[in-house]
Coordinates of C-alpha atoms and ligand atoms in Angstrom, one line a residue:
M259 CA 9.4 -34.5 -39.2
S260 CA 7.2 -31.9 -37.5
T261 CA 8.5 -29.9 -34.5
P262 CA 6.6 -30.4 -31.2
A263 CA 4.1 -27.5 -30.5
A264 CA 5.4 -25.0 -27.9
P265 CA 3.6 -25.3 -24.6
P266 CA 0.8 -22.7 -24.2
R267 CA 1.8 -19.5 -22.6
P268 CA 0.3 -18.8 -19.1
R269 CA -2.5 -16.3 -19.2
A270 CA -2.7 -13.0 -17.3
L271 CA -5.8 -11.0 -16.9
L272 CA -5.5 -7.3 -16.1
L273 CA -8.7 -5.4 -15.2
E274 CA -9.5 -1.7 -14.5
S275 CA -7.1 0.0 -16.9
I276 CA -3.9 -1.0 -15.1
H277 CA -0.9 0.9 -16.3
D278 CA 0.7 -0.3 -19.6
D279 CA 4.0 -1.1 -17.8
A280 CA 2.3 -4.0 -16.0
A281 CA 1.2 -5.6 -19.3
F282 CA 4.7 -5.0 -20.7
T283 CA 6.4 -6.7 -17.7
L284 CA 4.1 -9.7 -17.9
R285 CA 4.4 -10.1 -21.7
E286 CA 8.2 -9.9 -21.4
A287 CA 7.9 -12.7 -18.8
G288 CA 6.1 -15.0 -21.2
F289 CA 2.4 -14.3 -20.3
D290 CA -0.5 -13.9 -22.7
V291 CA -2.0 -10.7 -21.4
E292 CA -5.7 -9.9 -21.7
R293 CA -6.7 -6.4 -20.6
V294 CA -10.2 -5.1 -19.6
A295 CA -10.8 -1.4 -19.1
G296 CA -13.3 -1.6 -16.3
A297 CA -14.1 -3.6 -13.2
L298 CA -16.0 -7.0 -13.4
D299 CA -18.9 -8.1 -11.2
E300 CA -18.7 -11.4 -9.5
N301 CA -20.4 -13.5 -12.3
D302 CA -18.2 -11.9 -15.0
L303 CA -15.1 -12.3 -12.9
V304 CA -15.8 -16.1 -12.3
A305 CA -16.2 -16.5 -16.1
A306 CA -13.2 -14.4 -17.0
L307 CA -10.8 -16.3 -14.6
D308 CA -11.2 -19.6 -16.4
G309 CA -7.7 -20.7 -17.3
V310 CA -6.1 -17.5 -15.9
A311 CA -2.8 -17.9 -13.9
V312 CA -2.3 -14.3 -12.8
L313 CA -5.0 -11.6 -12.1
G314 CA -4.4 -7.9 -11.8
L315 CA -7.2 -5.7 -10.3
R316 CA -7.6 -2.3 -8.6
S317 CA -10.1 -1.3 -6.0
N318 CA -13.4 -1.7 -7.9
T319 CA -13.4 -5.4 -8.5
M320 CA -14.5 -7.6 -5.6
M321 CA -12.5 -10.7 -5.5
T322 CA -15.0 -12.8 -3.5
A323 CA -14.5 -16.3 -2.0
R324 CA -16.7 -17.6 -4.8
A325 CA -14.5 -16.1 -7.5
V326 CA -11.4 -17.4 -5.8
Q327 CA -12.8 -20.9 -5.4
A328 CA -13.9 -21.0 -9.0
A329 CA -10.5 -20.0 -10.3
G330 CA -8.8 -23.3 -10.3
S331 CA -5.7 -22.2 -12.3
L332 CA -5.2 -18.9 -10.5
V333 CA -1.7 -18.8 -8.9
A334 CA -1.5 -15.1 -7.8
A335 CA -3.6 -11.9 -7.7
G336 CA -2.1 -8.4 -7.7
A337 CA -3.9 -5.4 -6.2
F338 CA -2.5 -2.6 -8.3
C339 CA -3.1 -0.1 -5.4
I340 CA -2.4 0.0 -1.7
G341 CA -5.5 -1.5 -0.1
T342 CA -6.5 -5.1 -0.4
N343 CA -10.0 -4.9 1.3
Q344 CA -11.5 -5.8 -2.1
I345 CA -9.9 -9.3 -2.0
D346 CA -11.1 -12.1 0.3
L347 CA -7.6 -12.9 1.6
A348 CA -8.7 -15.8 3.8
A349 CA -10.2 -17.5 0.7
C350 CA -7.0 -16.8 -1.3
S351 CA -4.9 -18.3 1.5
A352 CA -7.1 -21.4 1.7
A353 CA -6.8 -21.9 -2.1
G354 CA -3.1 -21.2 -2.1
V355 CA -3.4 -18.0 -4.2
A356 CA -0.7 -15.4 -3.4
V357 CA -1.8 -11.8 -3.1
F358 CA 0.4 -8.8 -3.7
N359 CA -0.1 -5.1 -3.5
A360 CA 2.0 -1.9 -3.9
P361 CA 2.5 -0.6 -0.3
F362 CA 5.3 2.0 -1.2
S363 CA 4.8 3.0 -4.8
N364 CA 2.9 6.3 -4.0
T365 CA 4.7 7.4 -0.9
R366 CA 6.7 10.0 -2.7
S367 CA 3.5 11.5 -4.2
V368 CA 1.9 11.8 -0.8
V369 CA 5.1 13.4 0.6
E370 CA 5.2 16.0 -2.2
L371 CA 1.6 16.9 -1.7
A372 CA 2.2 17.4 2.0
L373 CA 5.2 19.6 1.4
S374 CA 3.5 21.7 -1.2
E375 CA 0.6 22.2 1.3
I376 CA 2.9 23.1 4.2
I377 CA 4.5 25.8 2.0
A378 CA 1.1 27.0 0.6
L379 CA -0.5 27.2 4.0
T380 CA 2.5 28.9 5.7
R381 CA 2.4 31.5 3.0
R382 CA -1.4 31.8 3.0
L383 CA -1.4 31.2 -0.7
T384 CA -5.0 29.9 -0.6
D385 CA -6.3 33.2 0.7
K386 CA -4.1 35.2 -1.8
N387 CA -5.3 33.1 -4.6
A388 CA -9.0 33.3 -3.6
A389 CA -8.7 37.1 -3.2
M390 CA -7.1 37.5 -6.7
H391 CA -9.9 35.5 -8.3
T392 CA -12.4 38.0 -6.9
G393 CA -10.3 41.0 -8.1
V394 CA -8.7 41.8 -4.8
W395 CA -5.0 42.8 -4.9
D396 CA -3.6 42.3 -1.3
K397 CA 0.2 42.6 -1.4
S398 CA 0.5 42.4 2.4
A399 CA 3.1 40.1 4.1
A400 CA 1.0 39.8 7.3
G401 CA 0.6 36.1 8.3
S402 CA 2.9 34.8 5.5
H403 CA 6.0 32.9 6.6
E404 CA 9.0 31.0 5.2
V405 CA 9.0 27.3 6.2
R406 CA 12.8 27.5 6.8
G407 CA 13.5 27.2 10.5
R408 CA 9.9 26.2 11.4
R409 CA 9.2 23.0 13.4
L410 CA 7.4 20.2 11.6
G411 CA 5.8 17.6 13.9
I412 CA 5.2 14.3 12.1
V413 CA 2.8 11.8 13.8
G414 CA 3.5 8.3 12.4
Y415 CA 7.1 7.9 11.2
G416 CA 6.5 5.0 8.7
N417 CA 7.1 5.0 4.9
I418 CA 5.5 8.3 4.3
G419 CA 6.3 10.1 7.6
S420 CA 10.0 9.3 7.4
Q421 CA 10.4 10.3 3.8
L422 CA 8.6 13.6 4.6
S423 CA 11.1 14.1 7.4
V424 CA 14.1 13.9 5.0
L425 CA 12.6 16.3 2.4
A426 CA 11.4 18.8 5.0
E427 CA 14.9 18.9 6.5
A428 CA 16.3 19.6 3.1
L429 CA 14.0 22.7 3.0
G430 CA 15.5 23.9 6.3
M431 CA 12.6 22.8 8.6
S432 CA 13.5 21.2 11.9
V433 CA 11.7 17.9 12.3
L434 CA 10.1 16.3 15.4
F435 CA 8.3 13.0 15.3
Y436 CA 6.1 10.8 17.4
D437 CA 5.5 7.1 16.6
S438 CA 4.0 4.5 18.8
A439 CA 6.6 2.0 17.6
D440 CA 10.4 2.3 17.9
K441 CA 11.7 4.1 14.8
L442 CA 15.1 5.2 13.8
A443 CA 15.3 9.0 13.6
L444 CA 16.6 10.1 10.1
G445 CA 18.9 13.1 9.6
N446 CA 18.6 15.5 12.5
A447 CA 15.0 14.6 13.3
R448 CA 14.2 14.4 17.0
R449 CA 11.9 11.7 18.5
C450 CA 9.3 12.9 21.0
G451 CA 8.4 10.6 23.8
T452 CA 4.7 11.5 23.7
L453 CA 2.2 13.0 21.3
E454 CA 1.6 15.9 23.8
E455 CA 5.3 16.8 23.7
L456 CA 5.2 17.1 19.8
L457 CA 2.0 19.1 19.8
A458 CA 3.4 21.6 22.3
E459 CA 6.4 22.3 20.1
A460 CA 5.4 22.0 16.4
D461 CA 4.5 24.8 14.1
V462 CA 3.1 22.3 11.6
V463 CA 1.5 18.9 12.6
S464 CA 1.2 16.3 9.9
L465 CA -0.6 13.0 10.5
H466 CA 0.8 9.9 8.7
V467 CA -0.5 7.1 11.0
D468 CA -1.9 3.8 9.6
G469 CA -5.5 2.7 9.7
R470 CA -5.5 0.4 12.7
E471 CA -8.7 0.4 14.7
G472 CA -7.2 2.2 17.7
N473 CA -6.6 5.3 15.6
N474 CA -10.3 6.1 15.4
D475 CA -10.7 9.7 16.5
L476 CA -7.0 9.9 17.5
F477 CA -7.1 13.6 16.9
G478 CA -9.9 15.7 18.5
A479 CA -10.6 18.8 20.5
E480 CA -8.0 18.0 23.1
Q481 CA -5.2 17.5 20.6
F482 CA -6.1 20.6 18.6
A483 CA -6.2 22.6 21.9
R484 CA -2.7 21.4 22.7
M485 CA -1.3 22.6 19.4
R486 CA 0.5 25.9 19.4
A487 CA -1.5 29.1 18.5
G488 CA -1.1 29.9 14.8
S489 CA 0.1 26.4 13.9
I490 CA -0.9 24.4 10.8
F491 CA -2.5 20.9 10.7
L492 CA -2.4 18.3 7.9
N493 CA -4.1 15.0 7.5
L494 CA -3.2 12.8 4.5
S495 CA -3.5 9.5 6.4
R496 CA -7.1 8.2 7.1
G497 CA -10.4 10.1 7.4
F498 CA -11.6 8.5 10.6
V499 CA -8.5 9.6 12.5
V500 CA -9.6 13.2 12.9
D501 CA -12.7 14.8 14.5
H502 CA -13.7 17.3 11.7
S503 CA -16.0 19.4 13.8
A504 CA -13.2 20.0 16.3
L505 CA -10.9 20.9 13.4
R506 CA -13.6 23.4 12.1
S507 CA -13.9 25.1 15.5
H508 CA -10.1 25.5 15.9
V509 CA -9.8 27.0 12.4
L510 CA -12.7 29.4 13.0
S511 CA -11.3 30.5 16.3
V512 CA -8.0 31.1 14.5
H513 CA -6.2 28.9 17.0
L514 CA -5.0 27.1 13.9
A515 CA -3.7 29.3 11.0
G516 CA -4.6 26.7 8.4
A517 CA -5.2 23.1 7.5
A518 CA -5.0 20.6 4.6
V519 CA -7.2 17.5 4.5
D520 CA -7.0 14.8 1.8
V521 CA -9.0 12.0 3.5
F522 CA -12.5 12.1 4.9
P523 CA -14.7 9.8 7.1
V524 CA -17.4 9.8 4.4
V525 CA -16.9 10.4 0.7
P526 CA -19.2 10.5 -2.3
R527 CA -19.9 7.0 -3.5
T528 CA -20.5 7.9 -7.1
K529 CA -19.2 10.6 -9.5
G530 CA -21.9 13.4 -9.5
E531 CA -22.7 12.9 -5.8
P532 CA -21.8 16.1 -3.9
F533 CA -19.0 16.2 -1.4
V534 CA -20.4 17.1 2.0
S535 CA -18.1 18.2 4.8
E536 CA -18.1 20.8 7.6
L537 CA -14.6 21.8 6.4
R538 CA -16.0 23.3 3.2
G539 CA -15.7 27.1 2.9
L540 CA -13.1 27.6 5.7
P541 CA -10.3 30.1 5.3
N542 CA -6.8 28.9 4.5
V543 CA -8.0 25.3 4.4
I544 CA -7.0 23.1 1.4
L545 CA -9.3 20.2 0.7
T546 CA -8.3 17.5 -1.8
P547 CA -10.3 14.4 -2.9
H548 CA -8.0 11.7 -1.6
V549 CA -5.4 12.4 -4.3
G550 CA -2.3 12.2 -2.0
G551 CA -1.0 9.1 -3.8
S552 CA -2.6 9.8 -7.2
T553 CA 0.0 10.8 -9.7
E554 CA 0.9 9.3 -13.1
E555 CA 4.3 8.5 -11.7
A556 CA 2.8 6.5 -8.8
Q557 CA 0.5 4.6 -11.2
Q558 CA 3.4 3.7 -13.4
D559 CA 5.4 2.6 -10.4
I560 CA 2.5 0.5 -9.1
G561 CA 2.2 -1.1 -12.5
A562 CA 5.8 -2.2 -12.7
F563 CA 6.1 -3.1 -9.0
V564 CA 3.0 -5.4 -8.7
A565 CA 3.6 -7.0 -12.1
G566 CA 7.2 -7.8 -11.0
K567 CA 5.9 -9.4 -7.9
L568 CA 3.4 -11.6 -9.9
R569 CA 6.1 -12.6 -12.3
D570 CA 8.6 -13.5 -9.6
Y571 CA 6.0 -15.6 -7.7
A572 CA 4.7 -17.3 -10.9
H573 CA 8.2 -18.1 -12.2
A574 CA 10.3 -18.6 -9.1
G575 CA 7.9 -18.9 -6.2
T576 CA 9.3 -15.7 -4.5
S577 CA 6.7 -14.4 -2.1
S578 CA 8.5 -11.4 -0.7
L579 CA 6.0 -8.7 0.3
S580 CA 3.0 -10.9 -0.3
V581 CA 0.0 -9.8 1.7
N582 CA -1.1 -13.3 2.7
L583 CA 1.8 -15.8 2.2
P584 CA 4.8 -16.5 4.3
T585 CA 7.9 -14.7 2.9
V586 CA 10.1 -17.0 1.1
S587 CA 12.8 -16.3 -1.5
L588 CA 15.4 -18.9 -2.7
P589 CA 18.0 -18.1 -5.4
A590 CA 17.7 -20.4 -8.4
T591 CA 19.9 -23.6 -8.3
P592 CA 21.1 -24.3 -11.9
G593 CA 19.9 -27.6 -13.4
T594 CA 17.2 -28.3 -10.8
Q595 CA 13.4 -28.5 -10.7
R596 CA 11.7 -26.4 -8.0
L597 CA 8.9 -27.8 -5.7
L598 CA 6.6 -25.0 -4.3
L599 CA 4.5 -26.5 -1.5
L600 CA 1.9 -24.4 0.4
H601 CA 0.7 -26.3 3.4
R602 CA -1.2 -26.1 6.6
N603 CA 1.0 -24.8 9.3
T604 CA 1.1 -27.8 11.6
P605 CA 4.2 -29.4 13.2
G606 CA 6.2 -31.9 11.3
V607 CA 5.4 -31.0 7.7
L608 CA 9.0 -30.2 6.7
A609 CA 10.1 -33.6 8.2
S610 CA 7.3 -35.3 6.1
V611 CA 8.4 -33.6 2.9
N612 CA 12.0 -34.5 3.4
G613 CA 11.0 -38.1 4.4
L614 CA 9.1 -38.5 1.1
L615 CA 12.0 -37.0 -0.9
A616 CA 14.5 -39.4 0.9
E617 CA 12.1 -42.4 0.3
H618 CA 12.2 -41.6 -3.5
G619 CA 16.0 -41.3 -3.4
I620 CA 15.8 -37.5 -4.2
N621 CA 18.6 -35.3 -2.9
V622 CA 17.7 -31.7 -1.7
E623 CA 19.9 -29.2 -3.5
A624 CA 18.4 -26.1 -1.7
Q625 CA 15.5 -25.6 0.6
V626 CA 13.8 -22.8 2.5
L627 CA 10.7 -22.8 4.7
G628 CA 8.5 -19.9 5.9
T629 CA 5.4 -19.8 8.0
R630 CA 2.7 -17.2 8.6
G631 CA -0.5 -17.8 10.5
P632 CA -2.3 -20.8 9.1
L633 CA 0.1 -21.3 6.2
G634 CA 3.5 -22.8 5.7
Y635 CA 5.5 -22.5 2.5
V636 CA 8.4 -24.7 1.6
V637 CA 10.5 -24.2 -1.5
T638 CA 12.8 -27.1 -2.5
D639 CA 15.2 -27.4 -5.4
V640 CA 15.8 -31.0 -6.5
A641 CA 17.5 -32.6 -9.6
E642 CA 14.3 -34.5 -10.6
A643 CA 10.9 -34.0 -8.9
D644 CA 8.4 -36.0 -11.0
D645 CA 8.5 -39.3 -8.9
V646 CA 7.6 -37.6 -5.6
V647 CA 4.9 -35.2 -6.8
P648 CA 1.9 -37.5 -6.3
A649 CA 3.0 -38.3 -2.8
L650 CA 3.6 -34.7 -1.9
R651 CA 0.2 -33.7 -3.4
A652 CA -1.5 -36.5 -1.3
M653 CA -0.1 -35.2 2.0
P654 CA -3.1 -34.2 4.2
E655 CA -1.4 -30.9 5.0
T656 CA -0.9 -29.9 1.3
V657 CA -2.9 -26.8 0.3
R658 CA -1.2 -26.5 -3.2
L659 CA 1.8 -27.9 -4.9
R660 CA 3.4 -26.3 -8.0
V661 CA 6.4 -27.7 -9.8
L662 CA 8.7 -25.3 -11.8
R663 CA 10.9 -27.0 -14.4
Ligands
NAD735 N1 -3.7 10.3 1.0 C1 -3.4 9.3 0.2 O1 -3.7 9.2 -1.0 C2 -2.6 8.2 0.8 C3 -1.7 7.4 0.0 C4 -1.0 6.4 0.6 C5 -1.1 6.2 2.0 N2 -2.0 6.9 2.7 C6 -2.1 6.6 4.1 O2 -1.0 7.2 4.8 C7 -0.8 6.6 6.1 C8 0.7 6.3 6.2 O3 1.1 5.4 5.2 P1 2.5 4.7 5.4 O4 2.8 3.9 4.1 O5 3.6 5.6 5.8 O6 2.2 3.7 6.6 P2 3.2 2.9 7.6 O7 2.5 1.7 8.0 O8 4.5 2.7 6.9 O9 3.4 3.9 8.8 C9 2.5 4.2 9.7 C10 3.2 4.6 11.0 O10 2.3 5.1 11.9 C11 2.7 4.6 13.2 N3 1.5 4.7 14.1 C12 0.3 4.0 13.9 N4 -0.6 4.5 14.9 C13 0.1 5.5 15.6 C14 -0.3 6.3 16.6 N5 -1.6 6.2 17.1 N6 0.6 7.2 17.1 C15 1.8 7.2 16.6 N7 2.2 6.5 15.6 C16 1.4 5.6 15.1 C17 3.1 3.2 12.9 O11 3.9 2.7 14.0 C18 3.9 3.4 11.7 O12 5.3 3.7 11.9 C19 -1.7 5.3 6.0 O13 -2.8 5.5 6.8 C20 -2.0 5.2 4.6 O14 -3.3 4.5 4.4 C21 -2.7 7.9 2.2

C-alpha cells in the first residue's frame, strides 16, 4: 500500500538579498524558501507572488495595491528594514495580509555611531585626522576634551535615545533628556520640562525624534542660538528635522564646536549621483550617508527578527508588533484547531462568531479578540472547526479566515 503524499510545504519568497538567517528560520519552520538577489518591479512581483504564503522585501520593492490584490495566497509580508512606506498598508489590511517590520533591530548600531561621534568631535579627531593626512603634525591639546563629566542632552527618549542615555552614563557623561511624551528616566538621567531648558544646559545635543509631520524644521536658527557656546550637535534621526543652513552658520561662527549628521533632507537617488549639501567641507563636522543603523549585526538581527514574526503569524496567528493588524497572541491549546478570523471592526462580530460556534455545537477552548482601526482579529481554539468554517467565511464582516490544524 502506498503512503499518502505529504502536503506541499508553504512557499516563502525573499527578495533583495535578505540575510541568510531569515531563510534559515523559515526553512526550519517548514517553508520552501525562494530567494531573489534584487528588487522586483510591479509586474514581476505580481507573477512571483503566485502561490506564495510569505513575502520578505526591503526598501526597493514597491508592494502596490495591485500586487497585494493579485497575491491570493499571501498571508504575511515582512519589511526587513525599519520603514514600511514601500508597502501599501491599506491594501494589505483590506486583503487580510499581515505586515511586519524590524523597529528595534538597529537601535544599538545607531547608538554606537552616536557615541563614537560624540567622542570623536569632543576630541576634535576629525581635524587631527585631516591635518595628519596633509602632513601636519599638530600635537596640541587645545579644544580637545574628555566626554567624562560633560552633559549630554538627548531630544527624543525613545528606543534609541533611551539606549544612548544608558551607554553615555556608563562613559561618565551626565544625561538630560527632553521628550514630548511621558518617559521613564533611566539611570541618573534627568528629564527637562522644555527643549529650551535642555539646550541651555547641554554640552552635546543629540536628536532622536521620530518622523512625525510636526517635526519638520524642529531645529533651526533659534534652537542653535540657544545651545551653549562651544557645544556639539548630532542628528541621526530624520533629515527634515534640521535647518542645514542654520547649522552651517553656527558651525562657521564657531558657536558650535562640531556636528555629526547622518540624515539629510535630500539624498542622491542613484549610486554615482553626487551628494550635495551645504554642510560639506565644514571643520569638525562628520557627515555619514545614513549608515546609523547599517551594520552586519543589525542586518542579521533584522533577518532573524522579521522571519520569526512571519513564522509565528503563519503558524500560530500571533500578530504582536504587526504594523497593520490588531495585536493578538494566544498560547496554543493542545489538541485543538485554531480559527483565525480577520474581520471588519463593527459592533457584534464576536457575538456572531460565538453564536455560529454554538449553533454548530462547538465549544470554545480559548479565545482572544483585538481591534485596530478598521480591522478586528479574533483567534479561537476549538476541538473541531470544519463544520463551522463555511458559515464563518460567509459572514458579511469577514475579511479573511484561516484555519490552523
Ligand atoms: N540613522 C539611522 O540609520 C537610523 C536608524 C534607525 C532609526 N533612525 C531614526 O531615529 C529616530 C528615533 O528612532 P527610535 O526607534 O528611537 O524612535 P522612537 O519612536 O522609539 O522614539 C522617538 C521619540 O521621540 C519623541 N519625540 C517625537 N517628537 C518629539 C519632539 N518634537 N520633541 C521631543 N520628543 C519627541 C517621541 O515621543 C519618542 O519617544 C527615528 O526618526 C528613526 O527614523 C535612524
